[in-house]
Amino acid sequence: MSERLVTMLDQETIAARVKELGAQISRDYQGQNVVLVVVLKGSFLFAADLCRAIDMHNLRIDFLGVRSYGEGTETSGVVQITQDLSRPIAGEDVIIVEDIVDTGLTIAHLMDLFRTRNPRSVKVCALLHKPARARVSVDVDYLGFTIEDKFVVGYGLDFAEKYRNLPYIGIVTRD
Ligand code: 5GP
């Protein structure tokens, strides 16, 4: 069986939208102490571009490891923290940076977890959202694109750890 890739969102389209999200965040958070919480591994490229589109000096970046899919494409519904934040977030304005909100279980779990740590606020910035698959309702405060129910790869997103380095978002099809 061979795998083929079909482009869903090209590099230029992603870059333009990420710039807009960065500008929106810069406007909304001027003068505040913001922490971007990058959810690993899938968000690393999105976060790298997003943080450079945010025009603020008091911005901190931290990383959170969560266990997502194994080798397959279905969520287990169980969210495991594999690497915690390096510093407390009490009193700070947290923006969780996610690659994709699918069932919503990961974000719902992270929102609950972070609220116990007394931040000033917690919001969500996701590049992609698949509303067709939602199992819990989550508010995505800053959203790149709403997409149809297809398994996507690239721009940080993997399939069995492959394709993260693609500069665009694509759909894997098998012949
Ligand atoms: P949720 O908890 O919302 O179901 O899933 C969130 C995580 O599942 C994402 O951060 C991502 O790692 C993974 N995921 C969900 N949909 C896709 C997809 O279409 N492609 C890839 N590569 N990962 C996905």
Short mmCIF file of C-alpha atoms and ligand atoms in Angstrom, two decimals:
data_model
loop_
_atom_site.label_atom_id
_atom_site.label_comp_id
_atom_site.label_asym_id
_atom_site.label_seq_id
_atom_site.Cartn_x
_atom_site.Cartn_y
_atom_site.Cartn_z
CA MET A 1 0.00 0.00 0.00
CA SER A 2 1.46 3.40 -0.94
CA GLU A 3 0.66 6.69 0.79
CA ARG A 4 -0.16 9.81 -1.19
CA LEU A 5 -0.52 13.35 0.10
CA VAL A 6 -3.13 15.84 -1.04
CA THR A 7 -2.71 19.47 0.02
CA MET A 8 -5.51 20.86 2.18
CA LEU A 9 -3.93 24.16 3.30
CA ASP A 10 -0.85 25.47 1.54
CA GLN A 11 2.07 27.33 3.10
CA GLU A 12 0.92 30.81 2.04
CA THR A 13 -2.61 30.29 3.34
CA ILE A 14 -1.31 29.08 6.72
CA ALA A 15 1.25 31.91 7.01
CA ALA A 16 -1.36 34.60 6.28
CA ARG A 17 -3.79 33.23 8.88
CA VAL A 18 -1.07 32.79 11.53
CA LYS A 19 -0.09 36.46 11.03
CA GLU A 20 -3.71 37.48 11.60
CA LEU A 21 -3.96 35.39 14.77
CA GLY A 22 -0.73 36.93 16.07
CA ALA A 23 -2.02 40.44 15.39
CA GLN A 24 -5.31 39.67 17.14
CA ILE A 25 -3.51 38.29 20.22
CA SER A 26 -1.17 41.31 20.28
CA ARG A 27 -4.17 43.66 20.32
CA ASP A 28 -6.12 41.70 22.94
CA TYR A 29 -3.25 41.24 25.42
CA GLN A 30 -1.31 44.53 25.20
CA GLY A 31 0.39 45.26 28.56
CA GLN A 32 -0.42 41.85 30.08
CA ASN A 33 1.84 38.98 31.17
CA VAL A 34 1.16 36.26 28.64
CA VAL A 35 2.38 32.66 28.68
CA LEU A 36 2.05 30.68 25.48
CA VAL A 37 1.72 27.03 26.47
CA VAL A 38 2.83 24.98 23.50
CA VAL A 39 1.25 21.53 23.51
CA LEU A 40 3.87 19.09 22.20
CA LYS A 41 4.62 17.74 19.80
CA GLY A 42 2.10 18.71 17.13
CA SER A 43 2.02 22.47 17.88
CA PHE A 44 5.72 23.16 17.63
CA LEU A 45 5.74 24.67 14.12
CA PHE A 46 2.49 26.57 14.59
CA ALA A 47 3.77 28.00 17.89
CA ALA A 48 7.13 28.94 16.35
CA ASP A 49 5.39 30.99 13.66
CA LEU A 50 2.63 32.32 15.93
CA CYS A 51 5.00 33.67 18.61
CA ARG A 52 6.92 35.60 15.95
CA ALA A 53 3.66 37.15 14.77
CA ILE A 54 2.87 38.41 18.30
CA ASP A 55 4.18 41.90 18.87
CA MET A 56 4.65 41.90 22.65
CA HIS A 57 7.71 41.98 24.88
CA ASN A 58 6.27 40.47 28.05
CA LEU A 59 5.61 37.07 26.47
CA ARG A 60 6.77 33.81 27.98
CA ILE A 61 6.80 30.46 26.18
CA ASP A 62 6.51 27.13 27.95
CA PHE A 63 5.98 23.57 26.77
CA LEU A 64 3.63 20.84 27.84
CA GLY A 65 3.93 17.24 26.74
CA VAL A 66 0.68 15.32 26.35
CA ARG A 67 0.19 11.85 25.09
CA SER A 68 -2.05 11.81 22.06
CA TYR A 69 -2.59 9.11 19.46
CA GLY A 70 -0.29 6.09 19.25
CA GLU A 71 0.25 4.61 15.85
CA GLY A 72 -3.43 4.84 14.91
CA THR A 73 -5.79 7.73 14.28
CA GLU A 74 -8.39 7.30 17.04
CA THR A 75 -8.28 9.02 20.41
CA SER A 76 -8.35 6.91 23.55
CA GLY A 77 -10.04 9.72 25.47
CA VAL A 78 -7.35 9.45 28.14
CA VAL A 79 -5.01 12.42 28.37
CA GLN A 80 -1.65 11.87 30.00
CA ILE A 81 0.83 14.64 30.82
CA THR A 82 4.28 13.44 29.77
CA GLN A 83 6.10 16.73 30.45
CA ASP A 84 4.83 19.46 32.75
CA LEU A 85 5.36 23.23 32.53
CA SER A 86 8.70 24.52 33.75
CA ARG A 87 7.19 27.28 35.93
CA PRO A 88 3.98 28.14 37.79
CA ILE A 89 1.31 30.09 35.88
CA ALA A 90 -0.44 31.69 38.87
CA GLY A 91 -1.56 35.24 38.07
CA GLU A 92 -0.59 34.96 34.41
CA ASP A 93 -2.63 35.09 31.21
CA VAL A 94 -2.29 31.68 29.62
CA ILE A 95 -2.89 30.92 25.96
CA ILE A 96 -2.85 27.20 25.19
CA VAL A 97 -1.47 26.66 21.69
CA GLU A 98 -2.88 23.51 20.08
CA ASP A 99 -2.40 22.09 16.62
CA ILE A 100 -5.91 20.71 16.28
CA VAL A 101 -9.06 20.39 18.35
CA ASP A 102 -10.69 17.13 17.34
CA THR A 103 -12.87 15.47 20.01
CA GLY A 104 -12.01 18.36 22.34
CA LEU A 105 -11.00 15.97 25.14
CA THR A 106 -7.39 17.15 25.31
CA ILE A 107 -8.25 20.84 25.56
CA ALA A 108 -11.08 20.24 28.04
CA HIS A 109 -8.68 18.30 30.25
CA LEU A 110 -5.95 20.95 30.01
CA MET A 111 -8.39 23.77 30.81
CA ASP A 112 -9.48 21.90 33.96
CA LEU A 113 -5.89 21.19 34.95
CA PHE A 114 -4.69 24.76 34.44
CA ARG A 115 -7.60 26.33 36.29
CA THR A 116 -6.43 24.53 39.45
CA ARG A 117 -3.16 26.50 39.17
CA ASN A 118 -4.82 29.92 39.53
CA PRO A 119 -3.82 31.72 36.34
CA ARG A 120 -5.42 35.13 35.68
CA SER A 121 -7.03 33.75 32.53
CA VAL A 122 -6.83 30.72 30.21
CA LYS A 123 -7.66 30.89 26.50
CA VAL A 124 -7.18 28.54 23.59
CA CYS A 125 -5.49 29.19 20.26
CA ALA A 126 -5.80 26.30 17.82
CA LEU A 127 -4.69 26.14 14.22
CA LEU A 128 -7.37 23.64 13.22
CA HIS A 129 -10.80 22.57 14.46
CA LYS A 130 -12.85 19.57 13.35
CA PRO A 131 -16.31 20.32 14.77
CA ALA A 132 -17.78 17.14 13.26
CA ARG A 133 -15.85 15.05 15.78
CA ALA A 134 -16.54 17.03 18.96
CA ARG A 135 -17.29 14.91 22.01
CA VAL A 136 -17.16 17.77 24.49
CA SER A 137 -17.80 21.39 23.69
CA VAL A 138 -14.75 23.65 23.97
CA ASP A 139 -14.41 27.33 23.18
CA VAL A 140 -11.57 28.00 20.78
CA ASP A 141 -10.83 31.69 21.34
CA TYR A 142 -8.38 32.03 18.46
CA LEU A 143 -8.93 29.66 15.56
CA GLY A 144 -6.97 29.28 12.34
CA PHE A 145 -9.24 27.09 10.22
CA THR A 146 -12.32 24.93 10.58
CA ILE A 147 -11.77 21.73 8.59
CA GLU A 148 -13.82 18.73 7.55
CA ASP A 149 -13.48 15.35 9.23
CA LYS A 150 -10.27 14.13 7.56
CA PHE A 151 -7.04 12.96 9.21
CA VAL A 152 -4.49 15.65 8.43
CA VAL A 153 -0.69 15.73 8.60
CA GLY A 154 2.11 18.24 8.20
CA TYR A 155 3.07 21.59 9.74
CA GLY A 156 3.85 19.72 12.98
CA LEU A 157 1.11 17.10 12.75
CA ASP A 158 2.13 13.48 12.33
CA PHE A 159 0.93 10.11 11.23
CA ALA A 160 2.89 7.51 13.23
CA GLU A 161 5.56 10.24 13.78
CA LYS A 162 5.96 10.90 10.05
CA TYR A 163 5.18 14.07 8.06
CA ARG A 164 5.68 16.62 10.88
CA ASN A 165 8.21 18.47 8.70
CA LEU A 166 5.84 19.13 5.79
CA PRO A 167 5.49 22.92 5.35
CA TYR A 168 1.79 22.55 4.49
CA ILE A 169 -1.25 20.65 5.85
CA GLY A 170 -2.20 17.62 3.82
CA ILE A 171 -4.45 14.58 3.82
CA VAL A 172 -2.91 11.12 3.60
CA THR A 173 -4.60 8.75 1.22
CA ARG A 174 -3.63 5.13 0.64
CA ASP A 175 -3.77 3.35 -2.71
P1 5GP B 1 -8.64 15.70 20.81
O1 5GP B 1 -8.33 15.44 22.23
O2 5GP B 1 -9.25 17.05 20.54
O3 5GP B 1 -9.45 14.58 20.21
O4 5GP B 1 -7.32 15.55 20.00
C1 5GP B 1 -6.30 16.43 20.06
C2 5GP B 1 -5.03 15.79 19.53
O5 5GP B 1 -5.26 14.66 18.68
C3 5GP B 1 -4.32 16.80 18.66
O6 5GP B 1 -3.51 17.65 19.44
C4 5GP B 1 -3.53 15.92 17.72
O7 5GP B 1 -2.30 15.56 18.31
C5 5GP B 1 -4.39 14.67 17.57
N1 5GP B 1 -5.18 14.75 16.33
C6 5GP B 1 -6.50 14.97 16.21
N2 5GP B 1 -6.89 15.00 14.93
C7 5GP B 1 -5.76 14.81 14.20
C8 5GP B 1 -5.51 14.77 12.79
O8 5GP B 1 -6.37 14.92 11.91
N3 5GP B 1 -4.22 14.57 12.45
C9 5GP B 1 -3.21 14.40 13.34
N4 5GP B 1 -2.00 14.21 12.87
N5 5GP B 1 -3.42 14.45 14.67
C10 5GP B 1 -4.69 14.65 15.08
#
